[in-house]
Amino acid sequence: MATSHLEEYRESIENPETYWAKAAEDCFWYKTCDKVLDDSNKPFYKWFKGGITNTCYNALDFHIDNGLGEQTALIYDSPVTDTIKQYTYNELRDEVATFAGALADQGVTKGDRVVIYMPMIAEAAIAMLACARIGAVHSVVFGGFAAKELATRIDDAKPKVVISASCGIEVQKVIPYKPLLDEAINLSNHKPEKTIILQRWMEKATMKPERDVDWKDAMAAARPHDCVPVEATDPLYILYTSGTTGQPKGVVRDNGGHMVALKWSMKAVYNIDQGDVYWAASDVGWVVGHSYIVYAPLLKGCTTILYEGKPVGTPDAGAFWRVISQHKVKALFTAPTAFRAIKRDDPKAELMKDHDISCFKALFLAGERSDPDTIKWAENNLKVPVIDHWWQTETGWAIASNCMGIEPMPVKYGSPTKAVPGWNLHVLDKECQPVAAGDIGTLAVKLPLPPGALPTLWQNDKRFISAYLDEFPGYFTTSDAGFIDEEGYVYVMARTDDIINVAGHRLSTGAMEEVLADHPDVAECAVLGVADQLKGQLPVGFLVLKSGTNKDNATIIKEVIASVRERIGPVAAFKTATVVQRLPKTRSGKILRGTIQKIADNEAWNMPATIDDPEVLGEMEAALIKIGYAGARK
Ligand code: COA
Ligand code: AMP
């Protein structure tokens, strides 16, 4: 690597083909590519066209072939079941190869989709890697989503097989997964031919013999399957993420670009080398889990940790320090909300004293804006660099970061530092013109996107263009508003769409509004993300009722809260709604969401010039105070 961030960055933007061709030399290819960047069908750029590879081979067998077979590849650490299980690269490869054989026994072949709906257990990673091994396309669905959300994803991905477990464990609650899966398959139009179910001892799932296969039986009957060579441009996975409607977007990730970018990022962004222990405390259902629990650390030949627990309550706010010290973790990646939870329960970090964490070298935060208080608390207590970095499901890896393996830079609180090599980042106004340094606009990436970013949406090129490329021709919009200062530091301020971030989980308020609007007594509604000290944001619903309804407000509120939980899932954390007489609107009928949000968050606001009836804002403020927001929090 060049010596300075600036040199690296310039090289990646001015000569992207040379830059990424060099990074690709670190990976194994059955056949190297014919063209590093194929731009013959813009805006559908293809990285490493003609290259033949296999992601699972690169993540496992490659290291075994290079003498790392006895190194620990994965540690499953589960305080909720009091289990710690280590897999060497040899052991993990053998499990993955056998499960790949089990999938093949169910008729899964290259290009088939497999939905994975599993808790944070090693078998989730094994299932993902087994799909990659045979060229099947996995789509992992986060366990906190409801059956309806799972059904939507099943209908879009059309999997041949669904892999699940009998239950997940949320601190002390056992959450049966199988009934949710059965309900989802009932709801979906597409019916998977088979399911493979891992029975956990704390909850036995009832099986449907004609469709459901026991994981253990499938493994016992299977023979190890070798890696199937795939095109670099073949899809590795689909990950559904919240969009601006109830219909989630199926973000596609290819094999070649993804593998090259992620392996490169381990050193460049995280300063992690082969053999280091790396921990992303997230969930395999999110992009962080895909990229930094499973793929990147294994591609780099590290030891990765798969943690089935929470930052607090499993058993206490010292859980992270215990894991770091016990497994000699060098770098941890988590969401700021996790640190806010720890800080809330153990403000003086007393529990840290019980553990030797001298192995720990850096903390990385992403998923939502890192508030300076949390960063400073972590810095003061951990005494290591605390790095805020910014990325999205769509990008797959960091757009902006302090690149610890290239040239660590001074931290500016509130900024995830500078654009990472590969990302030609700009701030644009509505006319697609770059704004002056320090001015706010939309953060947009000039095409082509670097390897590892989404090449399209699953079987929906049209939506890929309309959602990301139409607004600023020649650019990919991140839908994040922000600015870049004179020194190139990036500041990410807010989403420009209806996405909110609740405890680091990405959710669409539009999708929640769809649920609320379906209630027979609701005439009109709005859902907003209001500031929350722990979770960053929380959704709050405002309901205007139809006249003549004979139910009382409290019952209707209870019903809509239950509907969101049932249709989207507990992860939505939708627990507050209120009834108002009317919603504040512009004269053209647009709900003044920004103003309501400012009132709720107790921020200064101006009377919008276009408001239809200014009095409505007073009513809104009174309603917010009643439920504990606006002036109530002064
Ligand atoms: N399966 C089933 N249910 C799940 C679930 C899963 N995988 N994950 C969360 N849920 C449920 C929870 O049990 C909770 O249900 P409840 O309403 O019955 O209590 C609800 O979804 C909300 O969960 P969560 O957002 O995790 O809130 P919490 O109050 O339980 O915990 C934190 C708060 C901050 C400790 C927790 O959100 C956390 O650890 N966040 C880390 C963020 C993270 O990993 N982000 C990923 C991107 S980096
Ligand atoms: P997800 O797709 O779930 O990773 O969510 C991506 C969104 O989370 C981004 O578009 C941002 O709005 C927000 N986000 C992620 N990381 C950061 C960060 N470091 N600072 C500010 N916002 C962030």
XYZ file of C-alpha atoms and ligand atoms in Angstrom:
705
model
C 0.000 0.000 0.000
C 1.119 3.582 -0.615
C 2.146 5.565 2.435
C -0.569 8.183 2.688
C -4.320 8.099 2.633
C -4.347 10.837 0.011
C -2.060 8.881 -2.345
C -4.088 5.697 -1.891
C -7.333 7.524 -2.411
C -6.173 9.332 -5.553
C -4.807 6.147 -7.050
C -8.101 4.320 -6.411
C -10.137 7.060 -8.086
C -7.809 7.850 -10.984
C -6.791 4.272 -11.802
C -9.484 2.038 -10.330
C -8.664 -0.912 -12.568
C -4.994 -1.010 -11.601
C -5.837 -0.381 -7.971
C -8.331 -3.229 -7.606
C -6.437 -5.601 -9.903
C -3.606 -5.384 -7.396
C -5.943 -6.086 -4.479
C -7.351 -9.063 -6.407
C -3.907 -10.691 -6.430
C -4.475 -11.482 -2.749
C -7.328 -13.812 -3.632
C -7.478 -17.222 -5.259
C -8.909 -17.449 -8.780
C -9.457 -20.602 -10.818
C -9.125 -18.210 -13.736
C -8.197 -14.552 -13.545
C -10.549 -12.039 -15.120
C -10.568 -10.852 -18.731
C -11.535 -7.326 -17.752
C -11.093 -5.759 -14.308
C -13.960 -3.300 -14.798
C -16.443 -3.961 -17.554
C -18.330 -0.744 -18.319
C -19.871 -1.888 -21.599
C -23.420 -1.821 -20.186
C -23.605 1.316 -18.043
C -24.856 1.844 -15.380
C -24.421 -1.883 -14.748
C -20.689 -2.050 -14.099
C -19.153 -5.464 -13.590
C -15.969 -6.092 -11.615
C -13.549 -8.878 -12.588
C -15.558 -9.977 -15.611
C -14.508 -13.408 -16.809
C -12.844 -14.258 -13.487
C -13.720 -17.659 -12.018
C -13.522 -18.186 -8.287
C -15.338 -19.465 -5.204
C -15.880 -17.336 -2.101
C -16.046 -20.307 0.265
C -12.782 -21.652 -1.127
C -11.168 -18.291 -0.435
C -12.661 -18.116 3.061
C -11.706 -21.640 4.173
C -9.849 -24.089 1.901
C -7.362 -21.458 0.706
C -6.074 -21.010 4.274
C -5.943 -24.747 4.880
C -3.929 -25.154 1.671
C -1.613 -22.480 3.065
C -0.990 -24.248 6.360
C -3.570 -22.559 8.597
C -5.815 -25.607 9.044
C -5.293 -25.825 12.812
C -5.790 -22.118 13.456
C -9.119 -21.174 15.045
C -11.452 -19.850 12.380
C -14.630 -19.260 14.369
C -15.537 -19.000 18.031
C -19.203 -19.350 18.891
C -19.654 -17.579 22.211
C -23.149 -17.858 23.639
C -23.703 -16.519 27.141
C -27.422 -17.245 26.740
C -26.741 -20.994 26.520
C -23.481 -20.938 28.466
C -21.600 -22.357 25.495
C -18.264 -21.619 23.895
C -17.320 -23.671 20.861
C -14.241 -23.206 18.719
C -13.813 -24.377 15.125
C -10.409 -24.612 13.470
C -10.248 -23.866 9.757
C -10.120 -27.636 9.167
C -13.191 -28.228 11.331
C -15.176 -25.361 9.873
C -14.357 -26.409 6.319
C -15.452 -29.980 7.091
C -18.765 -28.829 8.597
C -19.386 -26.474 5.692
C -18.480 -29.074 3.067
C -20.809 -31.617 4.683
C -23.661 -29.159 4.916
C -23.027 -28.188 1.299
C -23.477 -31.885 0.521
C -26.740 -31.865 2.531
C -28.005 -28.945 0.471
C -27.045 -30.725 -2.726
C -28.979 -33.779 -1.467
C -32.064 -31.560 -1.344
C -31.509 -30.639 -4.974
C -29.850 -27.251 -4.412
C -27.455 -26.358 -7.212
C -25.581 -23.315 -8.491
C -27.831 -20.273 -8.816
C -30.641 -21.656 -6.615
C -31.703 -19.427 -3.745
C -31.664 -20.537 -0.119
C -33.299 -18.472 2.624
C -31.621 -18.647 6.027
C -33.744 -17.618 9.034
C -31.581 -18.391 12.014
C -30.452 -17.051 15.357
C -26.825 -16.234 16.142
C -25.463 -19.772 16.130
C -22.457 -21.186 14.289
C -24.779 -23.119 11.987
C -25.966 -19.813 10.494
C -22.435 -19.068 9.264
C -22.008 -22.712 8.212
C -25.202 -22.489 6.139
C -24.071 -19.258 4.452
C -20.649 -20.654 3.574
C -22.181 -23.936 2.377
C -24.355 -21.997 -0.078
C -21.294 -20.104 -1.287
C -19.465 -23.431 -1.678
C -21.974 -24.778 -4.180
C -22.728 -21.454 -5.850
C -26.219 -21.186 -4.347
C -27.402 -17.690 -3.469
C -28.236 -17.211 0.187
C -30.631 -14.707 1.605
C -30.415 -14.356 5.362
C -33.463 -12.909 7.106
C -32.980 -11.316 10.528
C -34.695 -13.290 13.310
C -36.464 -10.255 14.761
C -38.655 -9.907 11.664
C -42.215 -11.208 11.696
C -43.608 -14.025 9.538
C -45.100 -11.541 7.076
C -41.684 -9.952 6.390
C -40.160 -13.400 5.972
C -42.959 -14.292 3.539
C -42.268 -11.171 1.445
C -38.625 -12.183 1.154
C -39.524 -15.795 0.319
C -41.790 -14.560 -2.460
C -39.095 -12.336 -3.908
C -36.114 -14.696 -3.627
C -38.095 -17.872 -4.443
C -35.819 -20.215 -2.487
C -35.671 -23.925 -3.173
C -34.852 -24.531 0.490
C -35.248 -22.564 3.729
C -32.852 -23.222 6.614
C -33.954 -22.400 10.131
C -33.677 -23.409 13.764
C -36.273 -24.364 16.325
C -35.697 -21.170 18.309
C -33.670 -18.104 19.077
C -32.838 -16.805 22.538
C -33.291 -13.173 23.454
C -31.545 -12.735 26.809
C -33.800 -15.097 28.786
C -36.718 -15.427 26.387
C -36.868 -18.435 24.088
C -38.374 -17.334 20.770
C -39.764 -20.244 18.745
C -38.732 -19.669 15.113
C -40.412 -22.681 13.510
C -44.021 -21.452 13.969
C -42.956 -18.160 12.370
C -41.434 -20.035 9.460
C -44.537 -22.225 9.059
C -46.725 -19.127 9.071
C -44.473 -17.389 6.553
C -44.663 -20.359 4.185
C -48.445 -20.360 4.604
C -48.551 -16.670 3.706
C -46.145 -16.799 0.772
C -47.159 -17.624 -2.785
C -43.846 -19.314 -3.457
C -43.511 -22.588 -1.548
C -39.962 -23.834 -0.870
C -39.609 -27.532 -1.580
C -37.805 -28.301 1.674
C -36.774 -26.773 4.961
C -33.811 -27.864 7.030
C -34.375 -27.281 10.734
C -31.757 -27.294 13.456
C -33.388 -28.549 16.649
C -32.073 -26.735 19.724
C -32.562 -28.418 23.071
C -34.508 -25.579 24.682
C -37.360 -25.770 22.135
C -38.263 -28.720 19.936
C -39.931 -27.755 16.674
C -42.844 -29.779 15.361
C -41.804 -31.095 11.966
C -43.868 -31.631 8.834
C -42.355 -34.924 7.593
C -43.133 -34.278 3.923
C -41.257 -30.953 3.914
C -39.037 -30.532 6.971
C -35.642 -32.198 7.276
C -33.744 -32.338 10.556
C -30.312 -30.635 10.281
C -28.666 -33.521 12.155
C -30.171 -36.185 9.882
C -29.235 -34.205 6.792
C -25.639 -33.914 8.018
C -25.432 -37.597 8.946
C -26.557 -38.647 5.481
C -24.461 -36.142 3.513
C -21.072 -36.471 1.875
C -18.707 -33.492 1.746
C -19.175 -31.332 -1.329
C -16.303 -29.626 -3.084
C -16.267 -25.949 -4.083
C -18.102 -25.167 -7.304
C -16.327 -22.611 -9.498
C -18.501 -19.551 -10.154
C -18.155 -16.397 -12.227
C -16.863 -13.378 -10.331
C -20.073 -11.644 -11.374
C -22.384 -14.437 -10.182
C -24.472 -13.512 -7.140
C -23.208 -14.663 -3.754
C -26.151 -13.406 -1.736
C -29.253 -11.264 -1.595
C -29.846 -9.187 1.516
C -33.188 -7.468 1.834
C -33.162 -4.028 3.345
C -35.822 -1.481 4.145
C -36.832 0.677 1.241
C -39.214 3.589 0.987
C -42.211 1.267 0.717
C -43.228 -1.895 2.506
C -41.508 -3.843 -0.277
C -37.893 -4.397 0.835
C -35.053 -4.018 -1.635
C -33.065 -7.150 -2.485
C -29.479 -5.927 -2.424
C -27.330 -8.272 -4.522
C -23.680 -8.994 -3.783
C -21.426 -10.642 -6.352
C -18.626 -13.125 -5.620
C -15.478 -11.562 -7.072
C -15.766 -7.874 -6.223
C -17.103 -8.644 -2.756
C -14.248 -10.998 -1.936
C -11.554 -8.610 -3.160
C -12.961 -5.519 -1.436
C -13.657 -7.208 1.888
C -10.271 -8.881 2.132
C -8.602 -5.570 1.276
C -10.711 -3.702 3.860
C -9.551 -5.871 6.753
C -6.072 -4.368 6.574
C -6.834 -0.960 5.068
C -9.771 0.006 7.274
C -9.355 -2.143 10.386
C -5.571 -2.774 10.423
C -6.228 -6.470 10.909
C -3.805 -9.155 9.752
C -4.096 -12.868 9.217
C -4.230 -14.634 12.587
C -5.762 -11.689 14.468
C -8.980 -12.119 16.437
C -11.741 -9.879 15.129
C -15.209 -9.446 16.565
C -18.232 -7.840 14.970
C -20.965 -7.784 17.621
C -23.884 -7.633 15.259
C -26.208 -10.232 13.775
C -25.804 -12.371 10.661
C -29.174 -10.970 9.548
C -27.624 -7.539 8.928
C -24.988 -6.465 6.460
C -22.436 -6.015 9.253
C -22.900 -9.676 10.084
C -22.502 -10.767 6.461
C -19.419 -8.671 5.838
C -17.634 -8.672 9.196
C -18.805 -11.691 11.185
C -18.618 -14.146 8.304
C -16.890 -13.159 5.095
C -14.153 -10.562 5.638
C -12.459 -12.059 8.728
C -12.437 -15.530 7.178
C -11.219 -14.249 3.811
C -8.352 -12.623 5.719
C -7.533 -15.795 7.675
C -8.513 -14.335 11.054
C -10.421 -15.787 13.980
C -13.958 -14.436 13.961
C -16.376 -14.381 16.880
C -20.049 -15.169 16.585
C -21.673 -13.886 19.767
C -25.156 -14.954 20.811
C -25.765 -12.348 23.464
C -26.356 -8.684 24.105
C -24.084 -5.908 25.337
C -26.057 -5.823 28.592
C -28.103 -8.422 30.436
C -26.093 -11.447 29.300
C -25.295 -11.349 32.157
C -24.314 -7.701 32.642
C -22.616 -4.665 31.114
C -19.231 -6.386 31.444
C -20.098 -8.957 28.758
C -18.074 -7.260 25.997
C -14.973 -6.987 28.197
C -15.283 -10.667 29.114
C -15.399 -11.708 25.445
C -12.515 -9.401 24.483
C -10.303 -10.688 27.264
C -11.240 -14.365 26.993
C -10.702 -14.620 23.228
C -7.925 -11.994 22.881
C -9.930 -9.761 20.583
C -7.856 -7.165 18.744
C -10.695 -5.111 17.241
C -14.415 -4.892 17.957
C -17.027 -3.550 15.580
C -20.472 -2.724 16.932
C -23.235 -0.124 16.849
C -23.053 2.975 19.084
C -26.336 1.907 20.703
C -24.532 -1.082 22.244
C -22.079 1.273 23.945
C -24.886 3.569 25.057
C -26.500 0.539 26.717
C -23.221 -0.364 28.473
C -22.640 3.249 29.531
C -26.184 3.456 30.914
C -25.766 0.312 33.048
C -22.165 0.845 34.111
C -21.372 4.555 33.716
C -17.969 4.294 35.387
C -17.034 1.136 33.490
C -16.408 -0.616 36.820
C -16.980 -4.011 35.221
C -14.087 -3.432 32.841
C -11.669 -3.718 35.772
C -12.445 -7.405 36.154
C -10.906 -8.179 32.758
C -7.483 -7.881 31.162
C -8.212 -6.243 27.827
C -4.639 -5.288 26.957
C -5.018 -7.291 23.702
C -7.619 -4.776 22.486
C -6.393 -2.210 19.965
C -9.387 -0.449 18.377
C -13.142 -0.023 18.544
C -15.136 0.562 15.340
C -18.663 1.951 15.406
C -21.239 2.125 12.597
C -24.889 1.605 11.795
C -26.017 5.021 13.021
C -24.443 8.358 13.874
C -21.933 8.046 16.719
C -22.695 10.726 19.250
C -19.534 12.388 20.588
C -20.467 11.585 24.223
C -20.462 7.869 23.519
C -17.203 8.055 21.559
C -15.503 10.004 24.352
C -16.796 7.621 27.015
C -15.392 4.685 25.044
C -12.074 6.465 24.429
C -11.644 7.427 28.075
C -12.359 3.956 29.350
C -10.843 1.743 26.685
C -7.847 3.963 25.947
C -7.718 2.818 22.328
C -8.767 4.603 19.113
C -12.540 4.719 18.677
C -13.383 4.868 14.996
C -16.725 5.977 13.657
C -17.232 4.721 10.120
C -20.128 5.092 7.737
C -21.642 2.571 5.383
C -24.862 0.909 4.272
C -26.304 -2.441 3.294
C -25.984 -1.318 -0.309
C -22.264 -0.526 -0.106
C -21.244 -3.659 1.823
C -18.227 -1.951 3.376
C -17.188 1.474 4.604
C -17.664 4.565 2.424
C -15.985 6.805 4.996
C -13.613 5.809 7.750
C -10.401 6.559 9.497
C -8.364 3.954 7.618
C -6.265 2.487 10.413
C -4.191 0.296 8.104
C -3.333 3.095 5.683
C -2.787 6.271 7.690
C -4.606 6.908 10.964
C -5.864 10.491 11.060
C -6.852 12.825 13.880
C -10.458 12.286 14.937
C -13.041 15.019 14.495
C -15.997 14.173 16.715
C -19.199 13.737 14.744
C -17.332 12.760 11.559
C -16.554 9.260 10.269
C -13.352 10.862 8.860
C -12.694 10.708 5.104
C -13.893 8.844 2.036
C -12.251 5.420 1.897
C -10.255 4.564 -1.271
C -12.659 3.449 -3.984
C -15.508 5.802 -3.044
C -15.646 8.906 -5.241
C -17.781 10.782 -2.741
C -19.423 14.157 -3.378
C -22.041 16.389 -1.808
C -24.667 17.427 -4.347
C -27.495 19.934 -4.407
C -30.903 19.229 -5.935
C -29.601 20.230 -9.388
C -26.840 17.604 -9.130
C -24.176 20.259 -8.647
C -21.376 19.835 -6.096
C -21.814 22.208 -3.159
C -19.087 24.215 -1.442
C -17.078 22.639 1.385
C -19.129 22.753 4.570
C -22.483 23.079 2.809
C -25.118 20.416 3.328
C -26.429 18.331 0.434
C -26.943 14.697 -0.491
C -23.924 12.429 -0.136
C -23.559 10.723 -3.510
C -20.903 8.474 -5.017
C -19.761 9.079 -8.576
C -20.052 5.925 -10.673
C -18.573 3.392 -10.985
C -19.004 2.122 -7.458
C -15.995 0.164 -6.175
C -15.980 -3.649 -5.990
C -18.219 -5.129 -3.295
C -20.979 -2.532 -3.675
C -24.328 -3.704 -5.005
C -24.340 -4.339 -8.767
C -28.177 -4.251 -8.831
C -31.324 -5.269 -6.925
C -32.475 -8.870 -7.169
C -34.265 -9.286 -10.488
C -35.150 -5.626 -10.450
C -32.733 -3.552 -12.519
C -35.458 -0.950 -12.943
C -35.820 -0.337 -9.233
C -32.036 -0.275 -8.851
C -31.969 2.630 -11.276
C -35.012 4.434 -9.905
C -33.995 4.042 -6.251
C -30.314 4.893 -6.526
C -29.284 6.356 -9.874
C -32.091 8.461 -11.323
C -31.957 11.332 -8.841
C -28.374 12.345 -9.675
C -27.380 11.144 -13.150
C -23.929 9.541 -13.063
C -24.038 9.131 -9.272
C -25.302 6.649 -6.701
C -27.311 8.393 -3.993
C -26.681 7.192 -0.471
C -29.933 8.897 0.654
C -27.889 10.360 3.483
C -27.605 14.119 3.808
C -24.375 15.618 5.049
C -21.356 17.700 4.223
C -17.625 17.466 3.629
C -15.412 20.085 5.294
C -12.348 21.843 3.820
C -10.088 19.038 5.011
C -12.196 16.330 3.406
C -13.832 15.114 6.629
C -17.287 13.716 5.953
C -20.290 14.463 8.198
C -23.403 12.296 7.891
C -26.382 14.153 9.290
C -29.714 12.543 8.381
C -31.512 10.347 5.889
C -33.242 12.080 3.020
C -35.911 9.353 2.883
C -38.149 7.607 5.402
C -35.495 5.302 6.841
C -34.867 5.447 10.578
C -32.252 3.712 12.654
C -33.556 2.018 15.780
C -30.796 0.482 17.923
C -28.671 0.234 14.793
C -31.483 -1.577 12.963
C -32.625 -0.023 9.697
C -36.395 0.385 9.434
C -38.818 2.180 7.160
C -41.424 4.473 8.714
C -43.309 4.168 5.408
C -43.693 0.439 5.989
C -45.051 1.116 9.489
C -47.469 3.706 8.091
C -48.779 1.064 5.689
C -49.623 -1.136 8.682
C -51.274 1.705 10.629
C -53.301 2.818 7.612
C -54.770 -0.683 7.325
C -56.530 -0.329 10.696
C -60.239 0.115 9.924
C -60.589 3.124 12.249
C -57.533 5.043 11.002
C -58.231 7.764 8.447
C -54.699 9.100 8.202
C -51.400 8.530 9.928
C -47.730 9.390 10.150
C -44.796 7.581 11.748
C -41.679 9.504 12.678
C -38.350 8.548 14.176
C -37.851 10.618 17.296
C -34.573 10.885 19.177
C -33.985 8.281 21.873
C -31.104 8.259 24.326
C -30.488 4.525 24.076
C -31.655 3.428 20.651
C -30.771 6.591 18.716
C -34.263 6.794 17.277
C -37.639 5.290 18.113
C -40.729 5.235 15.918
C -43.765 7.188 17.139
C -47.134 6.967 15.386
C -49.716 9.732 14.951
C -53.238 8.617 14.125
C -56.171 10.617 12.808
C -59.292 8.522 13.330
C -62.284 8.158 11.055
C -65.312 9.986 12.383
C -67.928 7.839 14.058
C -65.565 5.147 15.296
C -66.946 3.534 18.409
C -63.713 2.207 19.826
C -61.821 4.229 22.411
C -58.421 5.693 21.498
C -56.478 3.452 23.888
C -57.864 0.305 22.253
C -57.024 1.521 18.759
C -53.494 2.450 19.851
C -53.038 -0.999 21.394
C -54.257 -2.621 18.201
C -51.953 -0.712 15.869
C -48.970 -1.426 18.122
C -49.833 -5.127 18.030
C -50.233 -5.021 14.231
C -46.770 -3.530 13.679
C -45.252 -6.202 15.905
C -47.161 -8.901 14.068
C -46.513 -7.666 10.537
C -43.023 -6.181 10.783
C -41.685 -7.741 13.956
C -40.499 -6.910 17.469
C -37.358 -5.338 16.025
C -39.449 -2.351 14.907
C -39.735 -1.409 18.600
C -42.993 0.379 17.788
C -44.461 0.994 21.220
C -45.784 4.557 21.158
C -48.675 6.067 19.234
C -51.112 8.862 19.883
C -54.382 10.091 18.433
C -54.477 13.637 17.035
C -57.304 15.601 15.470
C -55.317 16.404 12.328
C -51.767 16.337 10.984
C -49.847 19.502 10.162
C -49.602 19.858 6.393
C -48.453 22.187 3.671
C -51.073 23.875 1.511
C -50.416 21.201 -1.104
C -51.221 18.485 1.446
C -47.741 17.205 2.351
C -47.307 16.211 5.997
C -44.724 18.465 7.678
C -42.649 15.607 9.037
C -39.463 17.614 9.530
C -41.238 20.180 11.701
C -43.057 17.561 13.791
C -39.760 15.799 14.323
C -38.019 18.974 15.484
C -40.854 19.692 17.926
C -40.677 16.126 19.239
C -36.914 16.313 19.667
C -37.150 19.690 21.388
C -35.097 21.378 18.714
C -35.488 24.937 17.442
C -37.906 25.160 14.509
C -39.358 27.820 12.241
C -42.968 28.094 11.175
C -42.945 26.658 7.631
C -44.007 29.317 5.091
C -46.131 26.763 3.261
C -48.127 25.579 6.292
C -51.832 25.238 5.761
C -52.972 25.970 9.323
C -50.336 27.031 11.886
C -52.579 26.110 14.814
C -52.158 22.415 14.085
C -48.555 22.585 15.239
C -49.688 23.737 18.680
C -52.043 20.768 18.878
C -49.216 18.506 17.792
C -46.898 19.837 20.470
C -49.549 19.249 23.139
C -50.034 15.671 21.900
C -46.283 15.061 21.979
C -45.926 16.436 25.501
C -48.677 14.068 26.628
C -46.671 11.050 25.467
C -43.400 12.300 26.929
C -41.831 14.112 24.003
C -41.343 17.768 23.005
C -41.389 20.099 26.041
C -41.956 17.149 28.360
C -38.288 16.275 28.079
C -36.900 19.735 28.880
N -34.936 -12.643 17.122
C -36.119 -12.404 17.717
N -36.410 -11.250 18.347
C -35.467 -10.292 18.342
C -34.214 -10.471 17.739
C -33.959 -11.707 17.100
N -32.819 -11.952 16.500
N -33.478 -9.350 17.909
C -34.242 -8.493 18.601
N -35.442 -9.063 18.874
C -36.535 -8.477 19.646
C -36.106 -8.218 21.073
O -36.298 -9.336 21.896
C -37.025 -7.071 21.458
O -38.298 -7.617 21.711
P -39.269 -7.059 22.857
O -39.990 -5.911 22.267
O -40.175 -8.234 23.141
O -38.436 -6.695 24.038
C -37.159 -6.273 20.169
O -36.838 -7.197 19.124
C -36.209 -5.089 20.077
O -34.894 -5.593 20.217
P -33.579 -4.691 20.332
O -33.616 -3.625 19.321
O -32.385 -5.577 20.326
O -33.755 -3.958 21.708
P -33.436 -4.417 23.175
O -34.134 -3.435 24.048
O -33.727 -5.871 23.378
O -31.851 -4.190 23.305
C -29.793 -3.033 22.769
C -31.273 -2.913 23.148
C -29.197 -1.676 22.531
C -29.047 -3.742 23.884
C -29.718 -3.898 21.481
O -30.511 -3.304 20.494
C -28.349 -4.113 20.910
O -27.549 -4.885 21.383
N -28.045 -3.463 19.829
C -26.811 -3.666 19.107
C -27.054 -3.184 17.735
C -26.690 -4.108 16.649
O -26.260 -5.201 16.832
N -26.933 -3.594 15.466
C -26.685 -4.284 14.233
C -26.049 -3.402 13.227
S -24.335 -3.096 13.609
P -27.777 -0.156 7.099
O -28.117 -0.321 5.673
O -28.671 -0.893 8.023
O -26.323 -0.415 7.367
O -28.037 1.378 7.451
C -27.364 2.352 6.711
C -27.694 3.712 7.229
O -27.304 3.843 8.600
C -26.916 4.799 6.509
O -27.504 5.172 5.291
C -26.918 5.905 7.534
O -28.127 6.610 7.515
C -26.800 5.145 8.840
N -25.389 5.050 9.250
C -24.593 3.977 9.195
N -23.379 4.256 9.703
C -23.405 5.550 10.072
C -22.431 6.448 10.649
N -21.216 6.038 10.980
N -22.818 7.732 10.852
C -24.059 8.147 10.537
N -25.007 7.359 10.008
C -24.692 6.068 9.777
